[in-house]
CSV table of C-alpha atoms and ligand atoms in Angstrom, one decimal:
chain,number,residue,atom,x,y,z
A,1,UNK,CA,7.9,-21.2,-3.5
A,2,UNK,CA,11.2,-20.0,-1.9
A,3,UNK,CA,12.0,-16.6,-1.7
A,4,UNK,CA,13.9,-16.3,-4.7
A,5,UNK,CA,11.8,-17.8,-7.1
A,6,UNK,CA,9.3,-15.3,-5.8
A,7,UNK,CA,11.9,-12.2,-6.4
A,8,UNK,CA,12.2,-13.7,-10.2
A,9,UNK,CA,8.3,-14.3,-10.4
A,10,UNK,CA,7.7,-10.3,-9.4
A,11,UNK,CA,10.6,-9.0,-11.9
A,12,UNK,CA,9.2,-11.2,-14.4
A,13,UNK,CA,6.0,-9.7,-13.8
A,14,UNK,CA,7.0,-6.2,-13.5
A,15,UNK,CA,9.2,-7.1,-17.3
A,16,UNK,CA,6.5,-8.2,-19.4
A,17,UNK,CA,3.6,-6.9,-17.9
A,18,UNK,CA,3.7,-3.5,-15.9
A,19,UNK,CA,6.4,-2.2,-17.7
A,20,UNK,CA,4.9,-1.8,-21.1
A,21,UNK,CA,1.5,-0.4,-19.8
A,22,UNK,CA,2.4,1.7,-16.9
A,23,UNK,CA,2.4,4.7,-18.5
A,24,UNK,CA,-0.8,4.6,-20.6
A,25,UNK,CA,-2.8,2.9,-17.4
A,26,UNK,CA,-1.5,6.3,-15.3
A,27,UNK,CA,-2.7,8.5,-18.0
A,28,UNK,CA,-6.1,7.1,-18.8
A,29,UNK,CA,-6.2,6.2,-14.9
A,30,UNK,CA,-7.0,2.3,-15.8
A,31,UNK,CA,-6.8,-0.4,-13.1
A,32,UNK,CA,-4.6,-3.3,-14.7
A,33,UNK,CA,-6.5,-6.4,-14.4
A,34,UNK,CA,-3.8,-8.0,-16.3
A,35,UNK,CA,-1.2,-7.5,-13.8
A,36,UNK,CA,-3.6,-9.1,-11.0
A,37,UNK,CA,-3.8,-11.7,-13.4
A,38,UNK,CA,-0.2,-12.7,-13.5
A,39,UNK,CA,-0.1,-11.9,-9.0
A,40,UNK,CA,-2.6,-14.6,-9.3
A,41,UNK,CA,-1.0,-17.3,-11.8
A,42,UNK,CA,2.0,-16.5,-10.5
A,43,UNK,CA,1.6,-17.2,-6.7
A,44,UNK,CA,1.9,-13.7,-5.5
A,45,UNK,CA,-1.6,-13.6,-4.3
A,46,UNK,CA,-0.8,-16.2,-1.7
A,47,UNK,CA,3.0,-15.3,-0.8
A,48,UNK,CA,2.0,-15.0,3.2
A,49,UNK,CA,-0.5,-17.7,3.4
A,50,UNK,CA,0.4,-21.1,4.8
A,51,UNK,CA,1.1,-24.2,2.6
A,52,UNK,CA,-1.7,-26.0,3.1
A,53,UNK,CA,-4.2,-23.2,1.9
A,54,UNK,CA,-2.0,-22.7,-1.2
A,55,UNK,CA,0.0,-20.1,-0.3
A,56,UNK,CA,3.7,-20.4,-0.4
A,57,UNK,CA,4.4,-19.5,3.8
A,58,UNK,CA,6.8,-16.6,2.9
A,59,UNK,CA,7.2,-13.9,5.4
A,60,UNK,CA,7.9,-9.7,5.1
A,61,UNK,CA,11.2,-10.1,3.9
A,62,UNK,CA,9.7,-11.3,0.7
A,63,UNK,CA,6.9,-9.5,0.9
A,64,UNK,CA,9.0,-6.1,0.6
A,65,UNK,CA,11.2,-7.3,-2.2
A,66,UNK,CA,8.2,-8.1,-4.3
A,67,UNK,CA,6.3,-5.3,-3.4
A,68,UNK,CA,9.7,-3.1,-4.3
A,69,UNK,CA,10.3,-4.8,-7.1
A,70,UNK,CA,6.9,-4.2,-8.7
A,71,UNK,CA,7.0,-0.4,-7.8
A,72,UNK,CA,9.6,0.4,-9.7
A,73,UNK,CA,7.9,-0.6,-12.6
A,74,UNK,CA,4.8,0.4,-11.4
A,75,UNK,CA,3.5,2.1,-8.1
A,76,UNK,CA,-0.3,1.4,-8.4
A,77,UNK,CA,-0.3,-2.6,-9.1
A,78,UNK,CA,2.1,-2.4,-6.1
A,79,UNK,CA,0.3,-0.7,-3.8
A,80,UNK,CA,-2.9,-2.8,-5.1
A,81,UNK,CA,-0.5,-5.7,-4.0
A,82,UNK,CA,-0.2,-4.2,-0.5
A,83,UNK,CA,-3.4,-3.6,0.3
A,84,UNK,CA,-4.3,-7.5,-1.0
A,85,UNK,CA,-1.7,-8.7,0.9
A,86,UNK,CA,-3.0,-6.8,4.2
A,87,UNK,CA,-6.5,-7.5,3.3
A,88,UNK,CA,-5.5,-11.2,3.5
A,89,UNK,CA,-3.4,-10.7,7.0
A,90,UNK,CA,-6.5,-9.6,8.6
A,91,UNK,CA,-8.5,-12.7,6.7
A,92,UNK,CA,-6.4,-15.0,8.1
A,93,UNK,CA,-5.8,-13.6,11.7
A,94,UNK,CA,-10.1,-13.8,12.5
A,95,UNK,CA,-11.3,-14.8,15.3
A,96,UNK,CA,-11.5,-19.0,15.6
A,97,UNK,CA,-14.8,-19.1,15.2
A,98,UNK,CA,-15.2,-17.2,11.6
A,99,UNK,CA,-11.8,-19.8,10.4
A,100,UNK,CA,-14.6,-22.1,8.7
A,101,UNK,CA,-16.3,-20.0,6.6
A,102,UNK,CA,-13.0,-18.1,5.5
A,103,UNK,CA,-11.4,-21.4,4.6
A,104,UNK,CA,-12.9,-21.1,1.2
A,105,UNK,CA,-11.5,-17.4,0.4
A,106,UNK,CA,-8.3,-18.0,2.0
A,107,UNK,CA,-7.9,-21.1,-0.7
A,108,UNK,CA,-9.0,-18.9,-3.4
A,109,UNK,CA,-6.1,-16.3,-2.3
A,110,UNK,CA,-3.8,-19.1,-2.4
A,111,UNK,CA,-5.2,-20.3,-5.8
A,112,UNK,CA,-4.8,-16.4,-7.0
A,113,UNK,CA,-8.7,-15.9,-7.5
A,114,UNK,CA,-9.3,-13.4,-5.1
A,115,UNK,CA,-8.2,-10.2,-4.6
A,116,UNK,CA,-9.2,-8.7,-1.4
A,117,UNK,CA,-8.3,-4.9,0.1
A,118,UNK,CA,-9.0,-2.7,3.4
A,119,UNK,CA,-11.9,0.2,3.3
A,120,UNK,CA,-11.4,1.7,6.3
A,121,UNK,CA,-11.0,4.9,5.9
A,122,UNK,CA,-14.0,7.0,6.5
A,123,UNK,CA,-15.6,10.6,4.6
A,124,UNK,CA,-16.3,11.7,8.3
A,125,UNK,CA,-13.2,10.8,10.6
A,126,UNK,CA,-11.1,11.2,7.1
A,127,UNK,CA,-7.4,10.0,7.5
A,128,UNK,CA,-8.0,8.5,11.2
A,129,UNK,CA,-8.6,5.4,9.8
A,130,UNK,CA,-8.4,3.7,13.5
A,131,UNK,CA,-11.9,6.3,14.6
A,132,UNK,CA,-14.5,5.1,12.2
A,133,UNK,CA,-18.2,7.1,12.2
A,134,UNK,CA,-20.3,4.6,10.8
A,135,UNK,CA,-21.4,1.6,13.2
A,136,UNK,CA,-22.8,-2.0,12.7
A,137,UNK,CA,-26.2,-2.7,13.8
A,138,UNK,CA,-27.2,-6.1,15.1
A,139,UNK,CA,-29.2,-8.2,12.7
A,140,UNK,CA,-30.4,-11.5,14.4
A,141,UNK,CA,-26.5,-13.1,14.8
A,142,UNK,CA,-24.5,-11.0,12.6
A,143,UNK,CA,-24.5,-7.2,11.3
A,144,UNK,CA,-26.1,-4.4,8.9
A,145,UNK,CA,-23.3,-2.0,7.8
A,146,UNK,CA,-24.0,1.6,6.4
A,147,UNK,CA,-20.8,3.4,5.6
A,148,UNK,CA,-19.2,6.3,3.6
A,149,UNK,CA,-15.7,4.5,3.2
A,150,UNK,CA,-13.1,6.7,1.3
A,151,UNK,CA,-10.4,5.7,-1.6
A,152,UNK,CA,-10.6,2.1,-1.4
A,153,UNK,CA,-8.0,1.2,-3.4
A,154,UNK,CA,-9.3,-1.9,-5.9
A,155,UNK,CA,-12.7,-0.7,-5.6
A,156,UNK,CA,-14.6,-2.2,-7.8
A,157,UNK,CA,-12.1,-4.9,-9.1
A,158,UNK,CA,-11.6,-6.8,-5.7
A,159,UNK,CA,-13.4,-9.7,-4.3
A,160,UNK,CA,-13.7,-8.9,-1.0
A,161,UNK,CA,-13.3,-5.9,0.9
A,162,UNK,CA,-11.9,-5.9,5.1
A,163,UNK,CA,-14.4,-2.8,6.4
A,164,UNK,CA,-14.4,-1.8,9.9
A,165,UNK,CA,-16.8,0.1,11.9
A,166,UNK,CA,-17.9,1.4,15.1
A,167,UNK,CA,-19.3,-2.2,17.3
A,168,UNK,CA,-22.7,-2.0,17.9
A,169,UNK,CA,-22.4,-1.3,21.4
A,170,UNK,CA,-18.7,0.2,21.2
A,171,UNK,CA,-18.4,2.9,23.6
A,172,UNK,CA,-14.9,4.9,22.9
A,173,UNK,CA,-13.8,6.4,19.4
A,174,UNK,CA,-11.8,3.3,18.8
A,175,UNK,CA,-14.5,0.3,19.6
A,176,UNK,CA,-14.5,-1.3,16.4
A,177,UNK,CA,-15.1,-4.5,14.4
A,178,UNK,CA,-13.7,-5.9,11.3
A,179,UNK,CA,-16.0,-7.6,8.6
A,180,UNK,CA,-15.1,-9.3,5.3
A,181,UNK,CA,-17.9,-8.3,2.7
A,182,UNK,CA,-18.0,-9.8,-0.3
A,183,UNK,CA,-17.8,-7.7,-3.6
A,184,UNK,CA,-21.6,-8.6,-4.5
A,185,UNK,CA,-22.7,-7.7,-0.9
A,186,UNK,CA,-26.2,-6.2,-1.8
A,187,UNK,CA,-26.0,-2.6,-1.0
A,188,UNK,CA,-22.3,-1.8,-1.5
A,189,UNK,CA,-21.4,-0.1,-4.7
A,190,UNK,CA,-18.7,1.9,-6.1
A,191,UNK,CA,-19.6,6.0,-5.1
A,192,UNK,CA,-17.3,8.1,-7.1
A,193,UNK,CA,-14.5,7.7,-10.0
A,194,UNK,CA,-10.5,8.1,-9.0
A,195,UNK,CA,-8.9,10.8,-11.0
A,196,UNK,CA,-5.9,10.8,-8.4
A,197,UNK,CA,-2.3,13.4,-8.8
A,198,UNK,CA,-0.6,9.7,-8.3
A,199,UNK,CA,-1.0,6.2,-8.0
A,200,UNK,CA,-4.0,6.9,-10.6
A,201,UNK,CA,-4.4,3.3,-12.3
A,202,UNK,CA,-5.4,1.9,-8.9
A,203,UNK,CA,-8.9,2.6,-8.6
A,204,UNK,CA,-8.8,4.0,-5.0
A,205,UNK,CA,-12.4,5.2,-5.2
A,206,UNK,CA,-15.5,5.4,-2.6
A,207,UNK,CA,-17.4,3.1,-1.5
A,208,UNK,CA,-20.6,3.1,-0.7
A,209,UNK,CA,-22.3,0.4,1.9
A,210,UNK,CA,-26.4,1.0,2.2
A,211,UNK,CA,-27.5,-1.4,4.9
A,212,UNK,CA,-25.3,-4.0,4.1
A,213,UNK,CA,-26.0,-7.6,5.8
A,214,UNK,CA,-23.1,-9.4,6.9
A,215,UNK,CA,-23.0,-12.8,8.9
A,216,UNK,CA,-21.5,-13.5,11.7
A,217,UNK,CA,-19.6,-15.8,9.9
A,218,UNK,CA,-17.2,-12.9,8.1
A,219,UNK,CA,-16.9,-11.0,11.3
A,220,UNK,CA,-13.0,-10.9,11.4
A,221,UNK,CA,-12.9,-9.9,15.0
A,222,UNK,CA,-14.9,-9.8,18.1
A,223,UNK,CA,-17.0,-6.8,18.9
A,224,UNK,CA,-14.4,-4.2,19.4
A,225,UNK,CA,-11.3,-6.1,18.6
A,226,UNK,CA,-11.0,-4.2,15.3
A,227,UNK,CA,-8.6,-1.0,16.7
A,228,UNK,CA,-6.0,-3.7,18.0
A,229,UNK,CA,-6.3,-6.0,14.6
A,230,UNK,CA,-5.5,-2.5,13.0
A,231,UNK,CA,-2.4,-2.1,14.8
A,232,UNK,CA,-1.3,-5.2,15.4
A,233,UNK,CA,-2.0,-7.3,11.9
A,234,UNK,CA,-2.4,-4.5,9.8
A,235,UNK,CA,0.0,-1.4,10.9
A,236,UNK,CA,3.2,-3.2,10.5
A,237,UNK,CA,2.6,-4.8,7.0
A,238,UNK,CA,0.8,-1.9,5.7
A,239,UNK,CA,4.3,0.7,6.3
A,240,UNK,CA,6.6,-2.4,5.6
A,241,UNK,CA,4.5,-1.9,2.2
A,242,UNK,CA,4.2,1.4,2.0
A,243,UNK,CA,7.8,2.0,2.7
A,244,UNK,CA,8.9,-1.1,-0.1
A,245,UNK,CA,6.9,0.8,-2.4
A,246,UNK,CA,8.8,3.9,-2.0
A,247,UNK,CA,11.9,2.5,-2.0
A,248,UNK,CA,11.0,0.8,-6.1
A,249,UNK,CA,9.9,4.3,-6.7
A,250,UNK,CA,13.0,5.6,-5.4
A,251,UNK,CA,15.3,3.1,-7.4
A,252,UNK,CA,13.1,4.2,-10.6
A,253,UNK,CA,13.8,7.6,-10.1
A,254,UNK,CA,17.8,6.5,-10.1
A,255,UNK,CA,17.6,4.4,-12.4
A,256,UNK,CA,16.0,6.6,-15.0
A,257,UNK,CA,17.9,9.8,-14.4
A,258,UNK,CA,20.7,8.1,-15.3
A,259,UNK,CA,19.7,6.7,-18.2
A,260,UNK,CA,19.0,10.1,-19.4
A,261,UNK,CA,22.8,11.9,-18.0
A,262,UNK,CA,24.2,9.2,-20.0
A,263,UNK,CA,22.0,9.6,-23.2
A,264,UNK,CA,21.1,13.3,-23.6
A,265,UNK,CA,23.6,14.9,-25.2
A,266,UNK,CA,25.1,19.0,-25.6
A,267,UNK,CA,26.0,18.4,-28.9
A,268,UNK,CA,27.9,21.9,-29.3
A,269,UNK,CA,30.2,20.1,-26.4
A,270,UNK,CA,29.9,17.0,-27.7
A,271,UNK,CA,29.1,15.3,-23.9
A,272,UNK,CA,26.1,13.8,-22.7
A,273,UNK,CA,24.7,16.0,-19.7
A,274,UNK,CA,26.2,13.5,-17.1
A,275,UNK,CA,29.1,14.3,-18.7
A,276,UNK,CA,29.0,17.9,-19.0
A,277,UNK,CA,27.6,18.5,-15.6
A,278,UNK,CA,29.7,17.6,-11.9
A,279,UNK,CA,26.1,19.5,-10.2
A,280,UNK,CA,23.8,16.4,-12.4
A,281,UNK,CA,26.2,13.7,-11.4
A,282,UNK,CA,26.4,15.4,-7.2
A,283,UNK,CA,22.1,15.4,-7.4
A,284,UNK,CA,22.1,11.6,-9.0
A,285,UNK,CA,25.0,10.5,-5.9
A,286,UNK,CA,22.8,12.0,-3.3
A,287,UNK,CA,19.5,10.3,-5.1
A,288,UNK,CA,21.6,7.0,-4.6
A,289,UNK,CA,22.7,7.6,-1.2
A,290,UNK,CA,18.9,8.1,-0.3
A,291,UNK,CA,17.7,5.0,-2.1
A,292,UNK,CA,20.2,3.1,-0.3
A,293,UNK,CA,19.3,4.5,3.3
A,294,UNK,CA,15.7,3.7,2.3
A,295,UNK,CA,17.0,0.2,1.8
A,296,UNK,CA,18.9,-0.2,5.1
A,297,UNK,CA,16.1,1.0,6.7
A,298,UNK,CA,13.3,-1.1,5.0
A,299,UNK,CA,15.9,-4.3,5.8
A,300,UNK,CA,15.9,-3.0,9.4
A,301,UNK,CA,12.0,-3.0,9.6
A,302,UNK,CA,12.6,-6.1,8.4
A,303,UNK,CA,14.4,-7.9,10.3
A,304,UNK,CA,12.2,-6.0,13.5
A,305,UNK,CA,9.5,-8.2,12.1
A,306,UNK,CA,11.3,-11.4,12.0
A,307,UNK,CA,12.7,-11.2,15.5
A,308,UNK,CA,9.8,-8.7,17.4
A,309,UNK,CA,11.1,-6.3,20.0
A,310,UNK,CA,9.9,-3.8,22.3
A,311,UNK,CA,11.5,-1.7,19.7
A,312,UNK,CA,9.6,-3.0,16.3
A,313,UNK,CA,6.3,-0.6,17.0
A,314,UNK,CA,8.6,2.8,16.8
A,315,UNK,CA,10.4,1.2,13.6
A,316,UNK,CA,7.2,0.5,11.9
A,317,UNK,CA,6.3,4.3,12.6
A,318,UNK,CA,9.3,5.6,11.8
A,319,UNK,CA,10.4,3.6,8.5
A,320,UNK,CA,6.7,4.6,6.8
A,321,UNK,CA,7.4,8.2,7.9
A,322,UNK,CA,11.2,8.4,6.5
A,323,UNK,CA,10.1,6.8,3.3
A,324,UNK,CA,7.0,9.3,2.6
A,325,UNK,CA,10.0,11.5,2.4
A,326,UNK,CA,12.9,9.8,0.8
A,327,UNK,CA,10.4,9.5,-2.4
A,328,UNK,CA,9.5,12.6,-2.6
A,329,UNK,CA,13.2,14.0,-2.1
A,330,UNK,CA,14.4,11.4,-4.7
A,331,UNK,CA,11.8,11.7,-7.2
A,332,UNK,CA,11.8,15.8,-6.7
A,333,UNK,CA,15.8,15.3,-7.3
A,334,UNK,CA,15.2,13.4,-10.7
A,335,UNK,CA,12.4,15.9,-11.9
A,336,UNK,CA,15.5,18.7,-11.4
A,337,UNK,CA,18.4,16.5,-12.7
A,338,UNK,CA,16.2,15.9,-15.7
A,339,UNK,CA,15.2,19.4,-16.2
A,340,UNK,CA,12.3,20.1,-19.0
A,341,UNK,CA,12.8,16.5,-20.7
A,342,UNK,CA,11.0,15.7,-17.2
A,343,UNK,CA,8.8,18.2,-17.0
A,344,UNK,CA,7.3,17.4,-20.4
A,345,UNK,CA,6.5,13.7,-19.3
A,346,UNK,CA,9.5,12.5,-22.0
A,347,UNK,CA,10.4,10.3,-19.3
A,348,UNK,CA,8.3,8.9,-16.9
A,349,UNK,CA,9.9,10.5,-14.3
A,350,UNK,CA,7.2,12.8,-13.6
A,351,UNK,CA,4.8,9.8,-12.8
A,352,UNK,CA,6.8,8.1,-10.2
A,353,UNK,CA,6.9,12.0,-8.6
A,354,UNK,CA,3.5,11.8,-8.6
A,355,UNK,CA,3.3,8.6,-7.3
A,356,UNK,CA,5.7,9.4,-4.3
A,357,UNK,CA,3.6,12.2,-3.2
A,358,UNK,CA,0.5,9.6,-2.5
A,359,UNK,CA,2.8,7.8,0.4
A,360,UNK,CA,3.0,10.3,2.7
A,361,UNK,CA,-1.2,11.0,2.2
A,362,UNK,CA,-2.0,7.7,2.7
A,363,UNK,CA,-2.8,6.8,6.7
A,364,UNK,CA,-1.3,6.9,8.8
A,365,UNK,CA,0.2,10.1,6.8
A,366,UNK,CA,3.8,11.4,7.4
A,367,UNK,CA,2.1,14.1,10.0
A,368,UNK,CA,0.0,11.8,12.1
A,369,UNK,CA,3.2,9.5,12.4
A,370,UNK,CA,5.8,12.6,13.6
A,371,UNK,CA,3.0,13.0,16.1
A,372,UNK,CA,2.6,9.2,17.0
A,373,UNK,CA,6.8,8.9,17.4
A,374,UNK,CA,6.9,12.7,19.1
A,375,UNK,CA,4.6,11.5,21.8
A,376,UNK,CA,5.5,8.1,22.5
A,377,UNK,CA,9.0,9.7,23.3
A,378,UNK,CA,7.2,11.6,25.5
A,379,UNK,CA,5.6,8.9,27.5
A,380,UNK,CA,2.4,10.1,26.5
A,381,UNK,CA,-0.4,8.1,25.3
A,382,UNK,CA,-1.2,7.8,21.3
A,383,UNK,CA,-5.1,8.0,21.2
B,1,FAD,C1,-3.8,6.7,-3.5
B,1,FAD,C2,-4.6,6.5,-2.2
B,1,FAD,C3,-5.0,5.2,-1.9
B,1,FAD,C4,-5.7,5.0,-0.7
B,1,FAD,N1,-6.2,3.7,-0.4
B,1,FAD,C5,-6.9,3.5,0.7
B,1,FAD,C6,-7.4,2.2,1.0
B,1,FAD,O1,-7.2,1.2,0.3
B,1,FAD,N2,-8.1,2.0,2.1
B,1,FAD,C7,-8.3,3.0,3.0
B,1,FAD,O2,-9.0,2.8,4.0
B,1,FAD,N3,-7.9,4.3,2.8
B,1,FAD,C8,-7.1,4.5,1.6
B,1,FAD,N4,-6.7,5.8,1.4
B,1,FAD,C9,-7.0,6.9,2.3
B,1,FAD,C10,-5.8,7.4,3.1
B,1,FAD,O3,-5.4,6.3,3.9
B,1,FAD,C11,-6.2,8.6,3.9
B,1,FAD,O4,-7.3,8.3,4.7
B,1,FAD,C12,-6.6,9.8,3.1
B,1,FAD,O5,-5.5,10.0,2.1
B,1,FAD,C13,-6.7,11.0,4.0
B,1,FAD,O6,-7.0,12.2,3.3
B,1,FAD,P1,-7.7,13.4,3.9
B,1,FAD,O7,-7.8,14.5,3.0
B,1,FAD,O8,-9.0,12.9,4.5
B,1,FAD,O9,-6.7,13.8,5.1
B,1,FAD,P2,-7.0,14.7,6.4
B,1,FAD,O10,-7.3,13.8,7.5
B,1,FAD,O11,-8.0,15.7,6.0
B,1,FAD,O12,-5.6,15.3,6.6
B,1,FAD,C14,-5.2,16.6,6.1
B,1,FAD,C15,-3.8,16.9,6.6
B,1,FAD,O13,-3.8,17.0,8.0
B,1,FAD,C16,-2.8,16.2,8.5
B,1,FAD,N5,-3.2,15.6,9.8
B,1,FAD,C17,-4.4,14.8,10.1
B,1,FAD,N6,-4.4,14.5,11.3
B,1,FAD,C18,-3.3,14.9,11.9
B,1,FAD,C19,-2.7,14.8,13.2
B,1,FAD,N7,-3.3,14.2,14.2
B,1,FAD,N8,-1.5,15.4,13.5
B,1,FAD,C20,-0.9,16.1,12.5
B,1,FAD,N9,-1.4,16.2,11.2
B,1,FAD,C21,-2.5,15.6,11.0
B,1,FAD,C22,-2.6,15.1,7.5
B,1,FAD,O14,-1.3,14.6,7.5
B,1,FAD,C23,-2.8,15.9,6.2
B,1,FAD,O15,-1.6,16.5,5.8
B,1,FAD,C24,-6.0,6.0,0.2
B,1,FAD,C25,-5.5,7.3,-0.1
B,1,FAD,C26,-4.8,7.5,-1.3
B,1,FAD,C27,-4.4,9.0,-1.6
């Protein structure tokens, strides 16, 4: 598939399925198994993966334009994407010796049978995804995993599930493994609902694992290796992600706002609002000007990605921090330009404000990131 035809393939997807059921899967907080559906038949599943698992070899350039281009018609199926498609990354980056018994899953992906996600963060070390409490114990050659893991988004609907916890004999904080458990892993089980402010019809519930056993086989990475596949596979995609799905939310927000200055009308002045009002067209200008720096900057990580430099870890921070807040300045914009039709959930535009607000929550949050950037300029170390 060439990057275009995937483009098309997402807006078709986002036109005939997200579109019409967005808003009644936010309010009854229902995870779309449709839309998954059509990832899956229509090669989304597999965008990143090589040819020859049946994937179509596509990089992060495409990767964000999907991912933006299903946010704006629907924030949860595209952060549901994300976390697939960063599921995946780690899948496919194990260690040499676990490529055999991923082969199988990796083809499913590419077939767009599987849906996979990361559960990584923790009850106990809460948004410091990267410090887990919970740690493997050996079992003969491979592992048994007891875990409280925290809004896993997909739980309960994906296949697989990328978990990481302390090594068994990890010695720092930050000592830990990757493991692939399969949905029907004996002794994991969905812990809790999700009745989320945002993001609400993507399931991101707790999970339980109770002395889960899990082969050597689907450990993703050696004993310890887990902190750097974190930051080196999983980081950069993950705000590349994060940051595309801001930016759809962000073009929503435009989008619909000025759908309504143009159709709301004063009829004793006989002007719509947009109209009427220079203040309503000066908000929707500055909502535009934000969506567009959002763009340039998501293009920029971009393009860091494709051509790594000594730069690219400081954009990766940065461009998930900047968009945390460009959706929530563009989406808090569009709730004012729209006034009480907004407020009253006439438009929609309410959810995507809700949405926005789960960005800058997610890990690492807008906070943790300031601090990451703050000290690196310092010199100082990160952990
Ligand atoms: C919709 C949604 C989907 C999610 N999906 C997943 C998923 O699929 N997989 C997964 O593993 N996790 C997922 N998460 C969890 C997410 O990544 C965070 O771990 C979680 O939101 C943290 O919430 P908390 O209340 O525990 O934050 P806390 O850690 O309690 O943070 C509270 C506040 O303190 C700030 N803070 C924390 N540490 C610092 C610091 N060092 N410096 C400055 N400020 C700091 C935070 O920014 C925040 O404002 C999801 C969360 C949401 C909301």
């Amino acid at each position: 598939m060439t990057h275009d035809a995937a483009v098309s393939k997402a807006r078709e997807i986002a036109t005939r399925v997200l579109v019409p059921s967005a808003g009644q899967n936010d309010k009854a907080a229902r995870f779309s198994t449709e839309a998954v559906e059509s990832l899956g038949e229509l090669g989304m599943l597999g965008l990143l993966l090589p040819v020859d698992l049946g994937g179509s070899g596509l990089g992060p350039r495409a990767f964000a334009q999907v991912t933006a281009t299903l946010a704006e018609a629907d924030a949860s199926v595209a952060m549901v994407y994300v976390m697939h498609i960063c599921g995946t990354a780690s899948i496919s980056a194990a260690r040499p010796s676990a490529a055999r018994a991923l082969a199988p899953i990796l083809k499913e992906i590419g077939a767009g049978r599987h849906l996979s996600t990361l559960a990584f963060s923790e009850a106990g070390s809460r948004s410091h995804f990267w410090a887990p409490i919970s740690r493997a114990q050996r079992n003969g050659n491979g592992a048994r995993i007891s875990a409280k893991k925290s809004w896993v988004t997909s739980a309960g609907h994906a296949q697989s599930y990328v978990v990481s916890t302390l090594a068994p004999e990890g010695a720092g904080p930050t000592d830990s493994t990757l493991y692939l458990l399969a949905a029907g892993t004996r002794g994991l089980s969905v812990a809790g609902p999700w009745d989320g402010l945002g993001l609400r019809a993507n399931a991101s519930a707790p999970i339980a694992l109770d002395d889960c056993e899990v082969s050597s086989d689907f450990q993703l990475t050696e004993d310890g290796a887990g902190f750097a596949a974190m930051l080196n596979v999983v980081l950069p995609l993950f705000n590349l992600g994060s940051a595309s799905v801001a930016l759809g939310l962000c073009r929503a927000a435009v989008a619909g706002t000025a759908s309504h200055l143009k159709s709301a009308k004063f009829e004793h002045l006989g002007k719509s609002l947009g109209e009427s009002l220079p203040t309503l067209r000066a908000q929707l200008a500055t909502m535009q000007i934000e969506t567009d720096g959002l763009s340039a900057r998501v293009d920029d990580l971009v393009e860091h990605l494709e051509k790594p430099s000594e730069m690219t870890m400081l954009r990766v921070l940065e461009t998930k921090a900047a968009a945390g807040d460009a959706a929530i300045s563009v989406t808090s914009a569009a709730m004012r330009a729209c006034g009480g039709a907004a407020f009253s959930k006439h438009l929609g535009i309410e959810r995507l404000f809700r949405d926005a607000h789960a960005g800058a929550v997610m890990a690492p949050t807008g906070d943790v990131l300031r601090e990451f950037i703050g000290k690196s300029l310092l010199g100082m170390p990160l952990f």
